[in-house]
């Protein structure tokens, strides 16, 4: 079972092997069950769930549940990452355009730009063409 789990490269393969493992471990000595739980927590799950903090004591049913629900978690995380990346890109573009037009920005001004939400950034971009100062762009 360990070799089958070790060879499983996809989450689906791991899930299938886990179903077999749970059945195979029924009636097994507690030390063997603990060994598989520990291996999952320290070796296998970090490969499938990078960045996820796992509880110290995890049973095989929890492993199965985690693997079953990670698709939604990963999709949400990826979408949040894309949104954050777009926002950072807008921040950088606005800063670059402001510096082209008005010269080097103070650190305080840069920090205030990074605090703006997406809608405020877009409004700043609209004001950039007609504003006479950086403050007119940012404060609007």
Short mmCIF file of N, CA and C in Angstrom, two decimals:
data_model
loop_
_atom_site.label_atom_id
_atom_site.label_comp_id
_atom_site.label_asym_id
_atom_site.label_seq_id
_atom_site.Cartn_x
_atom_site.Cartn_y
_atom_site.Cartn_z
N UNK A 1 0.83 -1.20 0.00
CA UNK A 1 0.00 0.00 0.00
C UNK A 1 0.87 1.26 0.00
N UNK A 2 1.92 1.22 0.78
CA UNK A 2 2.80 2.39 0.83
C UNK A 2 3.40 2.68 -0.54
N UNK A 3 3.82 1.63 -1.24
CA UNK A 3 4.40 1.83 -2.57
C UNK A 3 3.34 2.37 -3.55
N UNK A 4 2.14 1.86 -3.45
CA UNK A 4 1.07 2.35 -4.33
C UNK A 4 0.80 3.83 -4.05
N UNK A 5 0.74 4.18 -2.78
CA UNK A 5 0.52 5.58 -2.43
C UNK A 5 1.68 6.46 -2.87
N UNK A 6 2.88 5.94 -2.69
CA UNK A 6 4.07 6.71 -3.07
C UNK A 6 4.12 6.95 -4.57
N UNK A 7 3.68 5.97 -5.34
CA UNK A 7 3.69 6.10 -6.80
C UNK A 7 2.55 6.95 -7.33
N UNK A 8 1.50 7.14 -6.55
CA UNK A 8 0.36 7.93 -7.02
C UNK A 8 0.79 9.39 -7.15
N UNK A 9 0.66 9.92 -8.34
CA UNK A 9 1.11 11.28 -8.62
C UNK A 9 -0.03 12.29 -8.63
N UNK A 10 -1.22 11.82 -8.93
CA UNK A 10 -2.36 12.74 -8.97
C UNK A 10 -3.17 12.59 -7.69
N UNK A 11 -3.96 13.61 -7.44
CA UNK A 11 -4.83 13.56 -6.28
C UNK A 11 -5.84 12.43 -6.42
N UNK A 12 -6.33 12.21 -7.62
CA UNK A 12 -7.30 11.14 -7.86
C UNK A 12 -6.70 9.76 -7.56
N UNK A 13 -5.46 9.53 -8.00
CA UNK A 13 -4.79 8.25 -7.69
C UNK A 13 -4.63 8.08 -6.19
N UNK A 14 -4.27 9.16 -5.52
CA UNK A 14 -4.09 9.10 -4.06
C UNK A 14 -5.41 8.80 -3.38
N UNK A 15 -6.49 9.43 -3.83
CA UNK A 15 -7.80 9.18 -3.24
C UNK A 15 -8.21 7.72 -3.41
N UNK A 16 -7.99 7.17 -4.59
CA UNK A 16 -8.34 5.76 -4.83
C UNK A 16 -7.53 4.84 -3.94
N UNK A 17 -6.25 5.10 -3.83
CA UNK A 17 -5.39 4.27 -2.97
C UNK A 17 -5.79 4.41 -1.51
N UNK A 18 -6.22 5.58 -1.11
CA UNK A 18 -6.63 5.82 0.27
C UNK A 18 -7.86 5.00 0.63
N UNK A 19 -8.79 4.87 -0.29
CA UNK A 19 -9.98 4.05 -0.05
C UNK A 19 -9.57 2.61 0.23
N UNK A 20 -8.66 2.11 -0.58
CA UNK A 20 -8.17 0.74 -0.40
C UNK A 20 -7.41 0.62 0.92
N UNK A 21 -6.58 1.61 1.24
CA UNK A 21 -5.81 1.60 2.47
C UNK A 21 -6.71 1.56 3.70
N UNK A 22 -7.75 2.37 3.71
CA UNK A 22 -8.66 2.40 4.86
C UNK A 22 -9.28 1.02 5.09
N UNK A 23 -9.65 0.38 4.02
CA UNK A 23 -10.23 -0.97 4.15
C UNK A 23 -9.17 -1.95 4.64
N UNK A 24 -7.99 -1.85 4.09
CA UNK A 24 -6.88 -2.74 4.43
C UNK A 24 -6.46 -2.60 5.89
N UNK A 25 -6.57 -1.38 6.44
CA UNK A 25 -6.15 -1.12 7.81
C UNK A 25 -7.19 -1.48 8.88
N UNK A 26 -8.38 -1.88 8.46
CA UNK A 26 -9.38 -2.27 9.45
C UNK A 26 -8.84 -3.44 10.24
N UNK A 27 -8.78 -3.29 11.55
CA UNK A 27 -8.27 -4.35 12.41
C UNK A 27 -6.74 -4.39 12.51
N UNK A 28 -6.07 -3.45 11.86
CA UNK A 28 -4.60 -3.42 11.93
C UNK A 28 -4.15 -2.87 13.29
N UNK A 29 -2.94 -3.16 13.69
CA UNK A 29 -2.43 -2.63 14.96
C UNK A 29 -2.41 -1.09 14.93
N UNK A 30 -2.71 -0.47 16.05
CA UNK A 30 -2.72 1.00 16.12
C UNK A 30 -1.40 1.63 15.66
N UNK A 31 -0.29 0.96 15.91
CA UNK A 31 1.00 1.52 15.52
C UNK A 31 1.13 1.64 13.99
N UNK A 32 0.55 0.69 13.25
CA UNK A 32 0.58 0.75 11.79
C UNK A 32 -0.31 1.88 11.28
N UNK A 33 -1.47 2.02 11.87
CA UNK A 33 -2.38 3.12 11.50
C UNK A 33 -1.71 4.46 11.78
N UNK A 34 -1.08 4.58 12.93
CA UNK A 34 -0.37 5.81 13.29
C UNK A 34 0.75 6.11 12.30
N UNK A 35 1.45 5.07 11.88
CA UNK A 35 2.54 5.25 10.92
C UNK A 35 2.02 5.82 9.60
N UNK A 36 0.90 5.30 9.10
CA UNK A 36 0.33 5.82 7.86
C UNK A 36 -0.19 7.25 8.05
N UNK A 37 -0.82 7.51 9.18
CA UNK A 37 -1.31 8.88 9.44
C UNK A 37 -0.15 9.86 9.45
N UNK A 38 0.92 9.50 10.12
CA UNK A 38 2.10 10.36 10.20
C UNK A 38 2.71 10.56 8.82
N UNK A 39 2.80 9.51 8.05
CA UNK A 39 3.37 9.59 6.70
C UNK A 39 2.53 10.52 5.82
N UNK A 40 1.22 10.37 5.90
CA UNK A 40 0.34 11.26 5.12
C UNK A 40 0.57 12.72 5.50
N UNK A 41 0.62 12.98 6.80
CA UNK A 41 0.75 14.36 7.26
C UNK A 41 2.08 14.98 6.88
N UNK A 42 3.14 14.20 6.99
CA UNK A 42 4.48 14.77 6.78
C UNK A 42 5.01 14.64 5.36
N UNK A 43 4.52 13.65 4.61
CA UNK A 43 5.10 13.38 3.29
C UNK A 43 4.10 13.62 2.16
N UNK A 44 3.00 12.91 2.19
CA UNK A 44 2.10 12.91 1.03
C UNK A 44 1.25 14.17 0.92
N UNK A 45 0.58 14.56 2.00
CA UNK A 45 -0.31 15.71 1.92
C UNK A 45 0.39 17.02 1.56
N UNK A 46 1.59 17.29 2.08
CA UNK A 46 2.25 18.53 1.67
C UNK A 46 2.46 18.64 0.16
N UNK A 47 2.58 17.49 -0.53
CA UNK A 47 2.72 17.52 -1.99
C UNK A 47 1.41 17.94 -2.67
N UNK A 48 0.29 17.50 -2.11
CA UNK A 48 -1.01 17.80 -2.70
C UNK A 48 -1.60 19.11 -2.17
N UNK A 49 -1.18 19.52 -0.99
CA UNK A 49 -1.74 20.72 -0.35
C UNK A 49 -0.62 21.67 0.07
N UNK A 50 0.13 22.18 -0.88
CA UNK A 50 1.24 23.06 -0.50
C UNK A 50 0.73 24.31 0.21
N UNK A 51 1.40 24.68 1.27
CA UNK A 51 1.02 25.88 2.01
C UNK A 51 -0.08 25.70 3.02
N UNK A 52 -0.70 24.53 3.07
CA UNK A 52 -1.78 24.28 4.02
C UNK A 52 -1.17 23.79 5.33
N UNK A 53 -1.55 24.42 6.43
CA UNK A 53 -1.09 23.98 7.74
C UNK A 53 -1.98 22.82 8.18
N UNK A 54 -1.35 21.70 8.42
CA UNK A 54 -2.09 20.49 8.77
C UNK A 54 -2.06 20.27 10.27
N UNK A 55 -3.16 19.78 10.84
CA UNK A 55 -3.17 19.49 12.28
C UNK A 55 -2.21 18.35 12.60
N UNK A 56 -1.70 18.36 13.81
CA UNK A 56 -0.73 17.33 14.22
C UNK A 56 -1.35 15.93 14.18
N UNK A 57 -2.53 15.79 14.75
CA UNK A 57 -3.21 14.50 14.74
C UNK A 57 -4.27 14.51 13.66
N UNK A 58 -4.08 13.66 12.69
CA UNK A 58 -4.99 13.61 11.56
C UNK A 58 -5.31 12.15 11.29
N UNK A 59 -6.60 11.83 11.15
CA UNK A 59 -6.91 10.43 10.85
C UNK A 59 -7.15 10.28 9.35
N UNK A 60 -7.26 9.05 8.90
CA UNK A 60 -7.35 8.80 7.46
C UNK A 60 -8.64 9.34 6.86
N UNK A 61 -9.71 9.42 7.63
CA UNK A 61 -10.94 10.01 7.12
C UNK A 61 -10.74 11.50 6.87
N UNK A 62 -10.01 12.17 7.78
CA UNK A 62 -9.70 13.59 7.57
C UNK A 62 -8.84 13.78 6.32
N UNK A 63 -7.91 12.87 6.10
CA UNK A 63 -7.08 12.93 4.89
C UNK A 63 -7.98 12.86 3.67
N UNK A 64 -8.90 11.91 3.68
CA UNK A 64 -9.81 11.73 2.56
C UNK A 64 -10.66 12.99 2.35
N UNK A 65 -11.18 13.56 3.44
CA UNK A 65 -11.98 14.78 3.34
C UNK A 65 -11.17 15.95 2.79
N UNK A 66 -9.93 16.09 3.26
CA UNK A 66 -9.08 17.17 2.77
C UNK A 66 -8.84 17.05 1.27
N UNK A 67 -8.52 15.86 0.84
CA UNK A 67 -8.27 15.65 -0.59
C UNK A 67 -9.53 15.91 -1.42
N UNK A 68 -10.69 15.57 -0.86
CA UNK A 68 -11.94 15.76 -1.60
C UNK A 68 -12.33 17.23 -1.70
N UNK A 69 -11.95 18.03 -0.73
CA UNK A 69 -12.41 19.43 -0.73
C UNK A 69 -11.37 20.42 -1.22
N UNK A 70 -10.18 19.98 -1.54
CA UNK A 70 -9.13 20.93 -1.91
C UNK A 70 -9.35 21.58 -3.26
N UNK A 71 -10.08 20.94 -4.16
CA UNK A 71 -10.29 21.57 -5.48
C UNK A 71 -10.91 22.94 -5.33
N UNK A 72 -11.97 23.05 -4.52
CA UNK A 72 -12.62 24.34 -4.31
C UNK A 72 -11.67 25.32 -3.64
N UNK A 73 -10.92 24.83 -2.65
CA UNK A 73 -9.99 25.70 -1.93
C UNK A 73 -8.93 26.24 -2.87
N UNK A 74 -8.35 25.35 -3.73
CA UNK A 74 -7.33 25.79 -4.66
C UNK A 74 -7.89 26.77 -5.67
N UNK A 75 -9.08 26.51 -6.19
CA UNK A 75 -9.67 27.43 -7.16
C UNK A 75 -9.90 28.80 -6.55
N UNK A 76 -10.41 28.83 -5.31
CA UNK A 76 -10.62 30.11 -4.63
C UNK A 76 -9.29 30.81 -4.40
N UNK A 77 -8.27 30.06 -3.99
CA UNK A 77 -6.96 30.65 -3.74
C UNK A 77 -6.35 31.20 -5.02
N UNK A 78 -6.49 30.44 -6.11
CA UNK A 78 -5.94 30.91 -7.38
C UNK A 78 -6.65 32.17 -7.84
N UNK A 79 -7.97 32.21 -7.71
CA UNK A 79 -8.72 33.40 -8.13
C UNK A 79 -8.35 34.60 -7.27
N UNK A 80 -8.23 34.40 -5.95
CA UNK A 80 -7.81 35.50 -5.08
C UNK A 80 -6.42 35.98 -5.46
N UNK A 81 -5.54 35.05 -5.79
CA UNK A 81 -4.18 35.41 -6.21
C UNK A 81 -4.19 36.20 -7.50
N UNK A 82 -5.04 35.80 -8.44
CA UNK A 82 -5.14 36.55 -9.71
C UNK A 82 -5.66 37.96 -9.47
N UNK A 83 -6.69 38.08 -8.62
CA UNK A 83 -7.23 39.41 -8.32
C UNK A 83 -6.17 40.29 -7.67
N UNK A 84 -5.45 39.72 -6.71
CA UNK A 84 -4.40 40.49 -6.03
C UNK A 84 -3.31 40.88 -7.02
N UNK A 85 -2.96 39.97 -7.92
CA UNK A 85 -1.95 40.27 -8.94
C UNK A 85 -2.39 41.39 -9.86
N UNK A 86 -3.65 41.38 -10.27
CA UNK A 86 -4.16 42.46 -11.13
C UNK A 86 -4.13 43.78 -10.39
N UNK A 87 -4.52 43.77 -9.11
CA UNK A 87 -4.51 45.00 -8.32
C UNK A 87 -3.09 45.54 -8.19
N UNK A 88 -2.13 44.66 -7.88
CA UNK A 88 -0.75 45.10 -7.77
C UNK A 88 -0.25 45.66 -9.09
N UNK A 89 -0.65 45.03 -10.19
CA UNK A 89 -0.27 45.53 -11.51
C UNK A 89 -0.83 46.93 -11.76
N UNK A 90 -2.07 47.14 -11.37
CA UNK A 90 -2.67 48.48 -11.52
C UNK A 90 -1.94 49.50 -10.66
N UNK A 91 -1.59 49.10 -9.44
CA UNK A 91 -0.83 50.00 -8.55
C UNK A 91 0.48 50.41 -9.22
N UNK A 92 1.20 49.43 -9.73
CA UNK A 92 2.50 49.69 -10.35
C UNK A 92 2.37 50.59 -11.58
N UNK A 93 1.35 50.33 -12.40
CA UNK A 93 1.15 51.15 -13.59
C UNK A 93 0.81 52.59 -13.20
N UNK A 94 -0.07 52.77 -12.22
CA UNK A 94 -0.42 54.12 -11.78
C UNK A 94 0.81 54.84 -11.24
N UNK A 95 1.58 54.16 -10.43
CA UNK A 95 2.80 54.78 -9.88
C UNK A 95 3.76 55.17 -11.01
N UNK A 96 3.93 54.28 -11.93
CA UNK A 96 4.85 54.57 -13.05
C UNK A 96 4.38 55.78 -13.86
N UNK A 97 3.08 55.82 -14.15
CA UNK A 97 2.56 56.96 -14.91
C UNK A 97 2.65 58.26 -14.12
N UNK A 98 2.36 58.20 -12.84
CA UNK A 98 2.49 59.40 -12.00
C UNK A 98 3.94 59.89 -11.99
N UNK A 99 4.88 58.98 -11.88
CA UNK A 99 6.29 59.38 -11.86
C UNK A 99 6.75 59.92 -13.21
N UNK A 100 6.23 59.38 -14.29
CA UNK A 100 6.56 59.92 -15.62
C UNK A 100 6.05 61.35 -15.76
N UNK A 101 4.89 61.58 -15.19
CA UNK A 101 4.28 62.91 -15.34
C UNK A 101 4.78 63.91 -14.30
N UNK A 102 4.91 63.47 -13.04
CA UNK A 102 5.20 64.41 -11.94
C UNK A 102 6.56 64.21 -11.29
N UNK A 103 7.30 63.19 -11.67
CA UNK A 103 8.59 62.93 -11.04
C UNK A 103 8.46 61.92 -9.91
N UNK A 104 9.60 61.65 -9.27
CA UNK A 104 9.68 60.65 -8.20
C UNK A 104 8.63 60.88 -7.11
N UNK A 105 7.93 59.82 -6.71
CA UNK A 105 6.91 59.91 -5.66
C UNK A 105 7.53 59.64 -4.30
N UNK A 106 7.00 60.27 -3.30
CA UNK A 106 7.42 60.01 -1.93
C UNK A 106 6.92 58.62 -1.51
N UNK A 107 7.62 58.04 -0.56
CA UNK A 107 7.23 56.71 -0.06
C UNK A 107 5.82 56.73 0.51
N UNK A 108 5.46 57.82 1.17
CA UNK A 108 4.12 57.96 1.76
C UNK A 108 3.05 57.94 0.66
N UNK A 109 3.33 58.59 -0.46
CA UNK A 109 2.38 58.62 -1.57
C UNK A 109 2.25 57.22 -2.18
N UNK A 110 3.37 56.55 -2.36
CA UNK A 110 3.34 55.19 -2.89
C UNK A 110 2.51 54.28 -1.97
N UNK A 111 2.73 54.40 -0.68
CA UNK A 111 2.01 53.57 0.29
C UNK A 111 0.51 53.84 0.20
N UNK A 112 0.13 55.10 0.03
CA UNK A 112 -1.30 55.41 -0.06
C UNK A 112 -1.92 54.83 -1.32
N UNK A 113 -1.14 54.75 -2.39
CA UNK A 113 -1.65 54.15 -3.63
C UNK A 113 -1.90 52.66 -3.43
N UNK A 114 -0.99 51.99 -2.72
CA UNK A 114 -1.16 50.55 -2.49
C UNK A 114 -2.33 50.23 -1.56
N UNK A 115 -2.82 51.22 -0.85
CA UNK A 115 -3.98 51.01 0.04
C UNK A 115 -5.30 51.16 -0.70
N UNK A 116 -5.27 51.72 -1.90
CA UNK A 116 -6.50 51.97 -2.65
C UNK A 116 -7.11 50.66 -3.15
N UNK A 117 -8.44 50.61 -3.18
CA UNK A 117 -9.09 49.44 -3.76
C UNK A 117 -9.15 49.61 -5.28
N UNK A 118 -9.61 48.60 -5.97
CA UNK A 118 -9.61 48.60 -7.44
C UNK A 118 -10.40 49.76 -8.01
N UNK A 119 -11.57 50.00 -7.48
CA UNK A 119 -12.41 51.10 -8.00
C UNK A 119 -11.71 52.45 -7.85
N UNK A 120 -11.10 52.69 -6.70
CA UNK A 120 -10.38 53.95 -6.47
C UNK A 120 -9.19 54.07 -7.41
N UNK A 121 -8.50 52.97 -7.67
CA UNK A 121 -7.38 53.01 -8.61
C UNK A 121 -7.83 53.40 -10.01
N UNK A 122 -8.96 52.85 -10.43
CA UNK A 122 -9.48 53.19 -11.76
C UNK A 122 -9.88 54.66 -11.84
N UNK A 123 -10.46 55.19 -10.77
CA UNK A 123 -10.82 56.61 -10.74
C UNK A 123 -9.56 57.48 -10.79
N UNK A 124 -8.51 57.06 -10.09
CA UNK A 124 -7.24 57.80 -10.14
C UNK A 124 -6.70 57.81 -11.57
N UNK A 125 -6.78 56.69 -12.24
CA UNK A 125 -6.30 56.61 -13.62
C UNK A 125 -7.08 57.57 -14.51
N UNK A 126 -8.39 57.68 -14.29
CA UNK A 126 -9.20 58.62 -15.06
C UNK A 126 -8.75 60.06 -14.83
N UNK A 127 -8.43 60.39 -13.58
CA UNK A 127 -8.04 61.77 -13.24
C UNK A 127 -6.62 62.11 -13.68
N UNK A 128 -5.82 61.11 -13.95
CA UNK A 128 -4.42 61.32 -14.27
C UNK A 128 -4.23 62.25 -15.48
N UNK A 129 -5.10 62.17 -16.45
CA UNK A 129 -4.94 62.97 -17.67
C UNK A 129 -5.20 64.46 -17.46
N UNK A 130 -6.04 64.80 -16.50
CA UNK A 130 -6.41 66.21 -16.33
C UNK A 130 -5.86 66.85 -15.07
N UNK A 131 -5.35 66.07 -14.16
CA UNK A 131 -4.87 66.60 -12.88
C UNK A 131 -3.58 67.40 -13.08
N UNK A 132 -3.41 68.41 -12.20
CA UNK A 132 -2.20 69.23 -12.25
C UNK A 132 -1.16 68.78 -11.22
N UNK A 133 -1.60 68.00 -10.23
CA UNK A 133 -0.68 67.52 -9.19
C UNK A 133 -0.98 66.05 -8.88
N UNK A 134 -0.02 65.44 -8.23
CA UNK A 134 -0.22 64.04 -7.79
C UNK A 134 -1.39 63.96 -6.84
N UNK A 135 -1.50 64.91 -5.95
CA UNK A 135 -2.58 64.90 -4.95
C UNK A 135 -3.95 64.99 -5.61
N UNK A 136 -4.07 65.72 -6.70
CA UNK A 136 -5.36 65.77 -7.42
C UNK A 136 -5.73 64.41 -7.97
N UNK A 137 -4.75 63.66 -8.38
CA UNK A 137 -5.00 62.31 -8.92
C UNK A 137 -5.45 61.39 -7.80
N UNK A 138 -4.74 61.41 -6.70
CA UNK A 138 -4.99 60.46 -5.62
C UNK A 138 -6.19 60.83 -4.78
N UNK A 139 -6.31 62.08 -4.42
CA UNK A 139 -7.40 62.51 -3.53
C UNK A 139 -8.70 62.74 -4.30
N UNK A 140 -8.57 63.15 -5.53
CA UNK A 140 -9.71 63.36 -6.41
C UNK A 140 -10.81 64.11 -5.79
#
